[in-house]
Structure formats: C-alpha cells, structure tokens
XYZ file of C-alpha atoms in Angstrom:
340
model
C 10.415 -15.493 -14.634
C 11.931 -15.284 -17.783
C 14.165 -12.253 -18.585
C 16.391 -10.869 -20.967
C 19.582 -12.380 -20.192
C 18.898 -15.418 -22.366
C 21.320 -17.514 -19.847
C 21.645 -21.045 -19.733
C 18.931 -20.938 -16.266
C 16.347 -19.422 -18.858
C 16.662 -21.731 -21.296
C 16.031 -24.500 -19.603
C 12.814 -23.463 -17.815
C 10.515 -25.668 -18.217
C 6.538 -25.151 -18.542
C 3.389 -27.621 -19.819
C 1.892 -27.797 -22.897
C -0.526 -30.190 -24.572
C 1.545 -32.098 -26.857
C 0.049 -33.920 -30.090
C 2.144 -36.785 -31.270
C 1.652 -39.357 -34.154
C 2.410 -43.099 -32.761
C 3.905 -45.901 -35.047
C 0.523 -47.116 -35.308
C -0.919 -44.006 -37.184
C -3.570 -43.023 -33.800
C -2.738 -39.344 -32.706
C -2.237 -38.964 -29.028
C -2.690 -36.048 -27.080
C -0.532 -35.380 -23.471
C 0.677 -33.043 -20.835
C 4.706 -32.033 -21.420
C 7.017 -30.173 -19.708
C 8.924 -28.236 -22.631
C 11.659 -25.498 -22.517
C 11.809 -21.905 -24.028
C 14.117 -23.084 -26.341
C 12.036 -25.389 -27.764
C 9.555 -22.614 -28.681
C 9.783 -21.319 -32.671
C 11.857 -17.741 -33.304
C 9.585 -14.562 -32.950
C 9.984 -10.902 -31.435
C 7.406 -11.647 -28.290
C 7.300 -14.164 -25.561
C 4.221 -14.089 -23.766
C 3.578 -16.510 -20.704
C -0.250 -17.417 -21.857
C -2.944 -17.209 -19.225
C -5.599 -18.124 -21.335
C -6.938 -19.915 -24.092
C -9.716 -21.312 -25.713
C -11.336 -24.236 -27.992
C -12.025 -24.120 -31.121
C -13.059 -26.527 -34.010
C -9.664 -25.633 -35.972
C -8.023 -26.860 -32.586
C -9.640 -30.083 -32.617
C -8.582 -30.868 -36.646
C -4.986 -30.202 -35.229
C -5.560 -32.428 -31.971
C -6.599 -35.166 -34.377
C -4.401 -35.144 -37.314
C -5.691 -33.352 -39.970
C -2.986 -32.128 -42.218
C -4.647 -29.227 -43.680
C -4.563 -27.574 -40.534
C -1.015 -29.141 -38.959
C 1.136 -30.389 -40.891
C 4.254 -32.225 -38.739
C 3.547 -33.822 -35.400
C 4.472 -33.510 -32.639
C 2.896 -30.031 -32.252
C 0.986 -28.165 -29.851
C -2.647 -26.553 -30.976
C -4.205 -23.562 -29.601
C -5.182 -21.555 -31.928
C -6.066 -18.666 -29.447
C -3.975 -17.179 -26.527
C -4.015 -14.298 -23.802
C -1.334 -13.578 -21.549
C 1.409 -11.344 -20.583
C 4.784 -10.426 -22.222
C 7.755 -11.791 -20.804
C 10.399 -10.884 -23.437
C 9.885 -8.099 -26.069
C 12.771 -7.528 -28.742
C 10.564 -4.372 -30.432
C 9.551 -1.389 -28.927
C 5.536 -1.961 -29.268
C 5.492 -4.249 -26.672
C 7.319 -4.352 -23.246
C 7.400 -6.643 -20.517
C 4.199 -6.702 -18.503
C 1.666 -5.768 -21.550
C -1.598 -7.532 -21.566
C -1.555 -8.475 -25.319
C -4.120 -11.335 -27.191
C -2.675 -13.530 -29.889
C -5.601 -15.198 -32.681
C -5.187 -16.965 -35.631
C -2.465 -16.491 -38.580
C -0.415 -19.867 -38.199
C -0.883 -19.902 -34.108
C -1.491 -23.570 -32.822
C -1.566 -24.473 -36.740
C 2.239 -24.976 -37.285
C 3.421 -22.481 -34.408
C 2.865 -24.095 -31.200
C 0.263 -22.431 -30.004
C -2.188 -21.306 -26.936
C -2.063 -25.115 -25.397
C 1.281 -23.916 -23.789
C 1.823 -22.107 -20.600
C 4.397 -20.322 -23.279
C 4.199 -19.359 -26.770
C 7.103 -16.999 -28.752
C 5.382 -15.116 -32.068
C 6.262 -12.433 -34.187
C 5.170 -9.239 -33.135
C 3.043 -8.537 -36.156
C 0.484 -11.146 -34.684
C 0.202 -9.830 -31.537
C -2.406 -6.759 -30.274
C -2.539 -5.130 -26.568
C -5.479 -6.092 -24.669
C -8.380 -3.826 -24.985
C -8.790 -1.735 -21.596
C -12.205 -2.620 -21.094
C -11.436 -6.028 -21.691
C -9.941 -8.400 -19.488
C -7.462 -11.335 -20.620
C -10.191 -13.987 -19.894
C -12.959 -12.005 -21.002
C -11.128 -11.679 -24.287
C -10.542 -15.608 -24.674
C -14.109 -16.601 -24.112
C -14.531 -14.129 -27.163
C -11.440 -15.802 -29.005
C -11.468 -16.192 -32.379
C -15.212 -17.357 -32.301
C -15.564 -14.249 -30.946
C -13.794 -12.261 -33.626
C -15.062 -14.434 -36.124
C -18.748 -13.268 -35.447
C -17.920 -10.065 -34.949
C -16.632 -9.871 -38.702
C -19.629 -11.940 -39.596
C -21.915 -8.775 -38.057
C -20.135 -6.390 -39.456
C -20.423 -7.397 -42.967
C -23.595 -7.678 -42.918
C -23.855 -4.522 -41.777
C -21.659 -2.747 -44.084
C -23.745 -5.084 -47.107
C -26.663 -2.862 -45.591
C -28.365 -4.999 -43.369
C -30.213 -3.013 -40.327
C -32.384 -4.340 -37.234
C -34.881 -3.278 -39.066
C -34.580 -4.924 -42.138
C -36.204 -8.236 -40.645
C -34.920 -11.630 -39.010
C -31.311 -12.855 -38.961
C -30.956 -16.513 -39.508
C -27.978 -17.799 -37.289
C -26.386 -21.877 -38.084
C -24.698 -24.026 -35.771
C -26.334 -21.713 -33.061
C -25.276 -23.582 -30.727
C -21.882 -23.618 -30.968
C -18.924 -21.328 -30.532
C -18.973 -18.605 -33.213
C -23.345 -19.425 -33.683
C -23.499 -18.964 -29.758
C -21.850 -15.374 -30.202
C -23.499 -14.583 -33.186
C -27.093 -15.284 -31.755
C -25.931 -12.749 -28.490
C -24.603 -9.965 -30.678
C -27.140 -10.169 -32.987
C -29.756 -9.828 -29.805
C -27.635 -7.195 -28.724
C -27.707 -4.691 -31.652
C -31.304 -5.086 -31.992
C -31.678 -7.726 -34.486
C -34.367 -10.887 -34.422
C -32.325 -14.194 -34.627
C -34.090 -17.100 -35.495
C -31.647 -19.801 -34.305
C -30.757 -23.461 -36.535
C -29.169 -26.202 -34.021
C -29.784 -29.745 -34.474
C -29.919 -29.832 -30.483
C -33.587 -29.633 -29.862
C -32.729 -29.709 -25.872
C -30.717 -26.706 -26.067
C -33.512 -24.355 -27.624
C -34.046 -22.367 -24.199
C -30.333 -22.278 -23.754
C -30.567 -20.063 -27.324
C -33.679 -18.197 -25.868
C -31.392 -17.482 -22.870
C -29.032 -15.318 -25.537
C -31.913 -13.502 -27.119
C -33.026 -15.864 -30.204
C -36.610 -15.263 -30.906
C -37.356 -18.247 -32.730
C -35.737 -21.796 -32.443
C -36.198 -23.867 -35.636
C -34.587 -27.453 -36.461
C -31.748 -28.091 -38.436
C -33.756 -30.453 -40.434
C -35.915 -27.851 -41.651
C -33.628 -25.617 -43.230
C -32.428 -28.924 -44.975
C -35.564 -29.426 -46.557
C -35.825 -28.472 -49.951
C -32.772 -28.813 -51.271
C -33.714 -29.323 -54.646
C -35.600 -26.747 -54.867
C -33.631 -23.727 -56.921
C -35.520 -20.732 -54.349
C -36.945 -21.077 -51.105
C -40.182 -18.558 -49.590
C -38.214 -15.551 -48.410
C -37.726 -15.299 -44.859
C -34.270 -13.726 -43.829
C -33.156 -10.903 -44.324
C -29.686 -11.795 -43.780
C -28.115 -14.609 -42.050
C -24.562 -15.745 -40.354
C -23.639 -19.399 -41.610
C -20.822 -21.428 -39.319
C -21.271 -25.223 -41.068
C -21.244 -24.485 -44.881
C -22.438 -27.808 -46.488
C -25.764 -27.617 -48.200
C -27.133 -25.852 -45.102
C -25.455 -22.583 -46.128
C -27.187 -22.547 -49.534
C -30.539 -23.547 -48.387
C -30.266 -20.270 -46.184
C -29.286 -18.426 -49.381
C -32.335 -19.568 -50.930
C -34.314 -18.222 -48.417
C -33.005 -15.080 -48.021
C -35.124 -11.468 -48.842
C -34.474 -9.895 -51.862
C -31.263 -7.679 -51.235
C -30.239 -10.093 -48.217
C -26.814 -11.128 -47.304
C -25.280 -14.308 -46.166
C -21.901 -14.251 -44.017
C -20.291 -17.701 -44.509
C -17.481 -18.893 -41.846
C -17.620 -22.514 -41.312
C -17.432 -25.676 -42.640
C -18.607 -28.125 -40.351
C -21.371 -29.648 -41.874
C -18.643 -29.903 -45.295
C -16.630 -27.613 -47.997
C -19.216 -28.228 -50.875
C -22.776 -27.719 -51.642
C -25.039 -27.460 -54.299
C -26.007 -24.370 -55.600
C -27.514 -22.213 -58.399
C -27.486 -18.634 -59.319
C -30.936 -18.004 -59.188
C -31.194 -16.596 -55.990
C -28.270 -14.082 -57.055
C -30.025 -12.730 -60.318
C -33.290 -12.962 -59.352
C -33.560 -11.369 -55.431
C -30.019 -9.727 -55.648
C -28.623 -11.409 -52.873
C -25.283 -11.651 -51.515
C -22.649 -14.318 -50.526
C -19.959 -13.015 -48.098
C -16.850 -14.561 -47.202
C -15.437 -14.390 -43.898
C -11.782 -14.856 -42.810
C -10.351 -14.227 -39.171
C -7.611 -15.804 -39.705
C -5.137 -13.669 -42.032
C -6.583 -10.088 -41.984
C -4.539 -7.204 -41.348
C -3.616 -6.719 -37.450
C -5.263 -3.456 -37.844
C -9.065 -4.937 -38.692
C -8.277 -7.718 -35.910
C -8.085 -4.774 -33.273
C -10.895 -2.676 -34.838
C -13.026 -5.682 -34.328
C -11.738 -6.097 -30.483
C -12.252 -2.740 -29.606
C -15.632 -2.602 -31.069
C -16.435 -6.508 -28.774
C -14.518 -4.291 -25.690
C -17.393 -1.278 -25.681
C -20.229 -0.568 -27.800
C -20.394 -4.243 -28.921
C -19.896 -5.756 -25.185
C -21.929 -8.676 -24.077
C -21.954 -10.668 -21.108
C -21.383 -14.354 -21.792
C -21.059 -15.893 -18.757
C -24.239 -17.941 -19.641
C -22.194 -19.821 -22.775
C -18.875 -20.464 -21.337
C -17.325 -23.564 -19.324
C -13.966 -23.203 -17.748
C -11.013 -26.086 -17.541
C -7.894 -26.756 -17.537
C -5.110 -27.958 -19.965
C -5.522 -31.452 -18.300
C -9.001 -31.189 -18.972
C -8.785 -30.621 -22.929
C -8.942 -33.989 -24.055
C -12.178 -34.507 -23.297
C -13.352 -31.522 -24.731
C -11.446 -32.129 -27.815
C -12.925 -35.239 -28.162
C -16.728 -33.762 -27.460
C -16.345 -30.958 -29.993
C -15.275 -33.270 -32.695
C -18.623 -35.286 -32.238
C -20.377 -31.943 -32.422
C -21.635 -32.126 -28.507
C -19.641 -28.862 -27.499
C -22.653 -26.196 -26.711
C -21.177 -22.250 -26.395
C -17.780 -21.955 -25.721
C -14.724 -23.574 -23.475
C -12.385 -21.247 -21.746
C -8.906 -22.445 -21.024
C -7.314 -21.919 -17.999
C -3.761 -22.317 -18.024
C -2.609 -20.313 -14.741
C-alpha cells in the first residue's frame, strides 16, 4: 500500500488502467497497462479506486473525440469511488470513503479506468453514510446528473401533481435514473426509447406509459404541439428536445442534459411566449463541490432507490466491449465498473 514516504518502492508500484492510445494510422486503441504512481498528474488526494462506471462522455474519450480529450494516450473514467491512500490536506485522511465525478476527471486527468487516480482535493467529497462506494457508482454522474435534472424541475415548480413527466433516452443511463426517481417521488413518467423491446424493462422502474421515439419526432414542423407534459427531463438534445418543448403544459419545464441525438435543433419561441414555458440547463460537471454533495446526500436518503434492476457489473478488461455497445446506442441502464 502506498504511504507517505514517497520512496523510490512507492513510486514504482505499479497498477492497471485502461489506456487509450492514437496509432500511426489515426484508429484509437484501447488496452490494459500496468502504470506507476508517478505517472499519475499532481493533486492533494490519492485514492486507490474501487469503482467506476460508464458513461457516454467516457466513450467520446475512448474513441477520440477531442472535445472531450484532448492528447492521447490517456485514460477515461469520468467517475470513480474508492479509498484514500495519500492525503496532503486535512479534509481527507487515509482510509476515507470519498467519490470523485466530473470536472476534468477521465477528460484530461486520467481518470476512474485506473486502479489509481491522484486529484485535487477540491474535486473530491466523502462518501455518503448511507451510501456505499458501489452503490454510489451505479448512481455516478448519470446519477447526479438526474438528480439535478429533478430538482430543477422542482424548484421551476413542478409537483407530482402537476401531471405527467416526459423522460428521453429512457433507456439509458441518466433516462434509466430519471424514469426511477421520477416513480419514486410520485410523479407519472411517460418513457421515449427507440427500443420497443425494452418497454417492460421501463415499466419495471415505474414508467406508466411507454411511447416511441418516433412519435415525439413527429411534427417537427409544426411551431406547438397538443399539450401533454407537464414537465419533462431531456438526455439526447437534437430536435427531440424541442419537440418535447412543444408539447409541454402551459407553465411546464424542460431539463436538458444530453446531446446524443446532436447539439442543434430547430426551434421557435412560440412555445415560450405563448404557454410560458421553460428551458433549463443542466450541468454536473463544473458545479460547486457543495451542490455535488447536496445532490448525493439527497440520492443517499430521502431520494434512495434501489437499482439493482438497471445495472450490469464488469471489469476493466471487460470495458471495451461496452465502450463499443454504448457508442452504437445498445447500452440499456447502467454499467458498473469493478476494478477490485
């Protein structure tokens, strides 16, 4: 185990990691390492990870794209759970339980892909005591992300009472959450996947209605929609997200996250003057430490759900597979990785 010696024996422990490297030929390749300590970027905390999870972001890094990681070789991970090994601050000693999401983790820090990963200590929160390190890391930043999502749609006004939620990309990480919290609190979800297999699998988390994602792309050119939601949580962007704002109630909200289905859309301002409506922006990335742990202590107790049902388990030799399936939009709930 690492210590605080910083001798020569320390530094050249070795542990795995997923490495991403860019070949001569351009392809990016993704392999099992053995890197050093020493090899890890400066910071305040060393924490031997224990687990970590997938997300899309991780799977833009995996392949390349250099709006999320800019040099190669690199390690993603854009999530991580673990202990402390080395603390040089007095918030965090050897032994804490702490969780580690977003900021420039597994972007251009190597990240939770590593049995190791050295941050500073401003990105780095104790483990909530009703929440266990795995627990937290199926949540990840999926997790966190739909937790925000919920939260400002509460804060916009929206009750359980205030009719159906609309949830997109239900079926993946941040949707699959967002359809079980939803349930949880109260709400009505009517789930959007383009998986038509998977509609029990959405029942199973507590949608009440299952409709295809070809649906809510109908009528695009249309510059209002009947009003149906009263609020909804968008995860692909594209012109999905302003179809649902078209459709939402007068006073509704919209909580936008994602960008799978693209960055751009077309849209009018119609539905703004007309039914009041609102367009929220969502970022789990860079908010202040102290919303991050608001947020996990609300997803450790009054928000807690069991999600056992939506999460799949493997290892970091595992990963490339699953990178591969999320980036052809197969990935259904949420991959836990186990890095021992």
């Amino acid at each position: 185990m690492p210590n605080a010696s910083g001798n020569d024996e320390e530094i050249r422990m070795t542990f795995t990691a997923l490495q991403v490297t860019e070949p001569s030929q351009g392809r990016f390749q993704m392999d099992l390492v053995q890197r050093t300590l020493d090899e890890l970027p400066a910071g305040e905390v060393l924490i031997r990870v224990r687990y970590s999870s997938l997300n899309f972001k991780d799977a833009l890094s995996a392949s390349g794209n250099r709006g999320v990681t800019r040099s190669y070789p690199h390690t993603p991970g854009i999530d991580a759970a673990g202990v402390v090994e080395q603390s040089s601050v007095a918030e965090f000693s050897a032994g804490d339980e702490v969780i580690v999401t977003g900021y420039d983790l597994g972007m251009n820090t190597a990240g939770g892909f590593g049995q190791y990963i050295r941050v500073p200590a401003v990105w780095v929160i104790k483990r909530p005591r009703e929440l266990s390190l795995r627990e937290s890391m199926i949540l990840g930043t999926a997790g966190l992300t739909a937790a925000l999502c919920v939260d400002k749609l509460e804060q916009a006004g929206l009750a359980p009472d205030a009719g159906p939620v609309l949830v997109t990309g239900a079926t993946g990480g941040v949707g699959s959450i967002a359809v079980a919290l939803l349930a949880r609190l109260g709400y009505a979800v009517t789930a959007v996947t383009g998986k038509a297999d998977r509609a029990g699998f959405l029942r199973s988390l507590g949608a009440t209605e299952v409709i295809d994602r070809q649906g809510l792309q109908a009528g695009g050119e249309r510059p209002l929609l009947k009003e149906q939601w009263a609020g909804a949580v968008d995860t692909v962007g594209g012109d999905i997200l302003f179809n649902a704002v078209k459709g939402l109630r007068r006073g509704g909200s919209l909580a936008c996250c994602g960008l799978t289905a693209g960055t751009e859309f077309q849209g009018n301002v119609l539905p703004f003057i007309l039914r009041g409506v609102n367009l929220l922006g969502v970022d789990s990335v860079e908010i202040p430490l102290v919303v991050k742990a608001s947020m996990w202590d609300k997803l450790s107790v009054q928000w807690k759900i069991d999600l056992s049902a939506l999460v799949r388990e493997v290892s970091l030799g595992e990963l490339a597979g699953e990178i591969e399936r999320i980036l052809q939009g197969q990935q259904v709930g949420r991959v836990l990785v186990d890095l021992g």
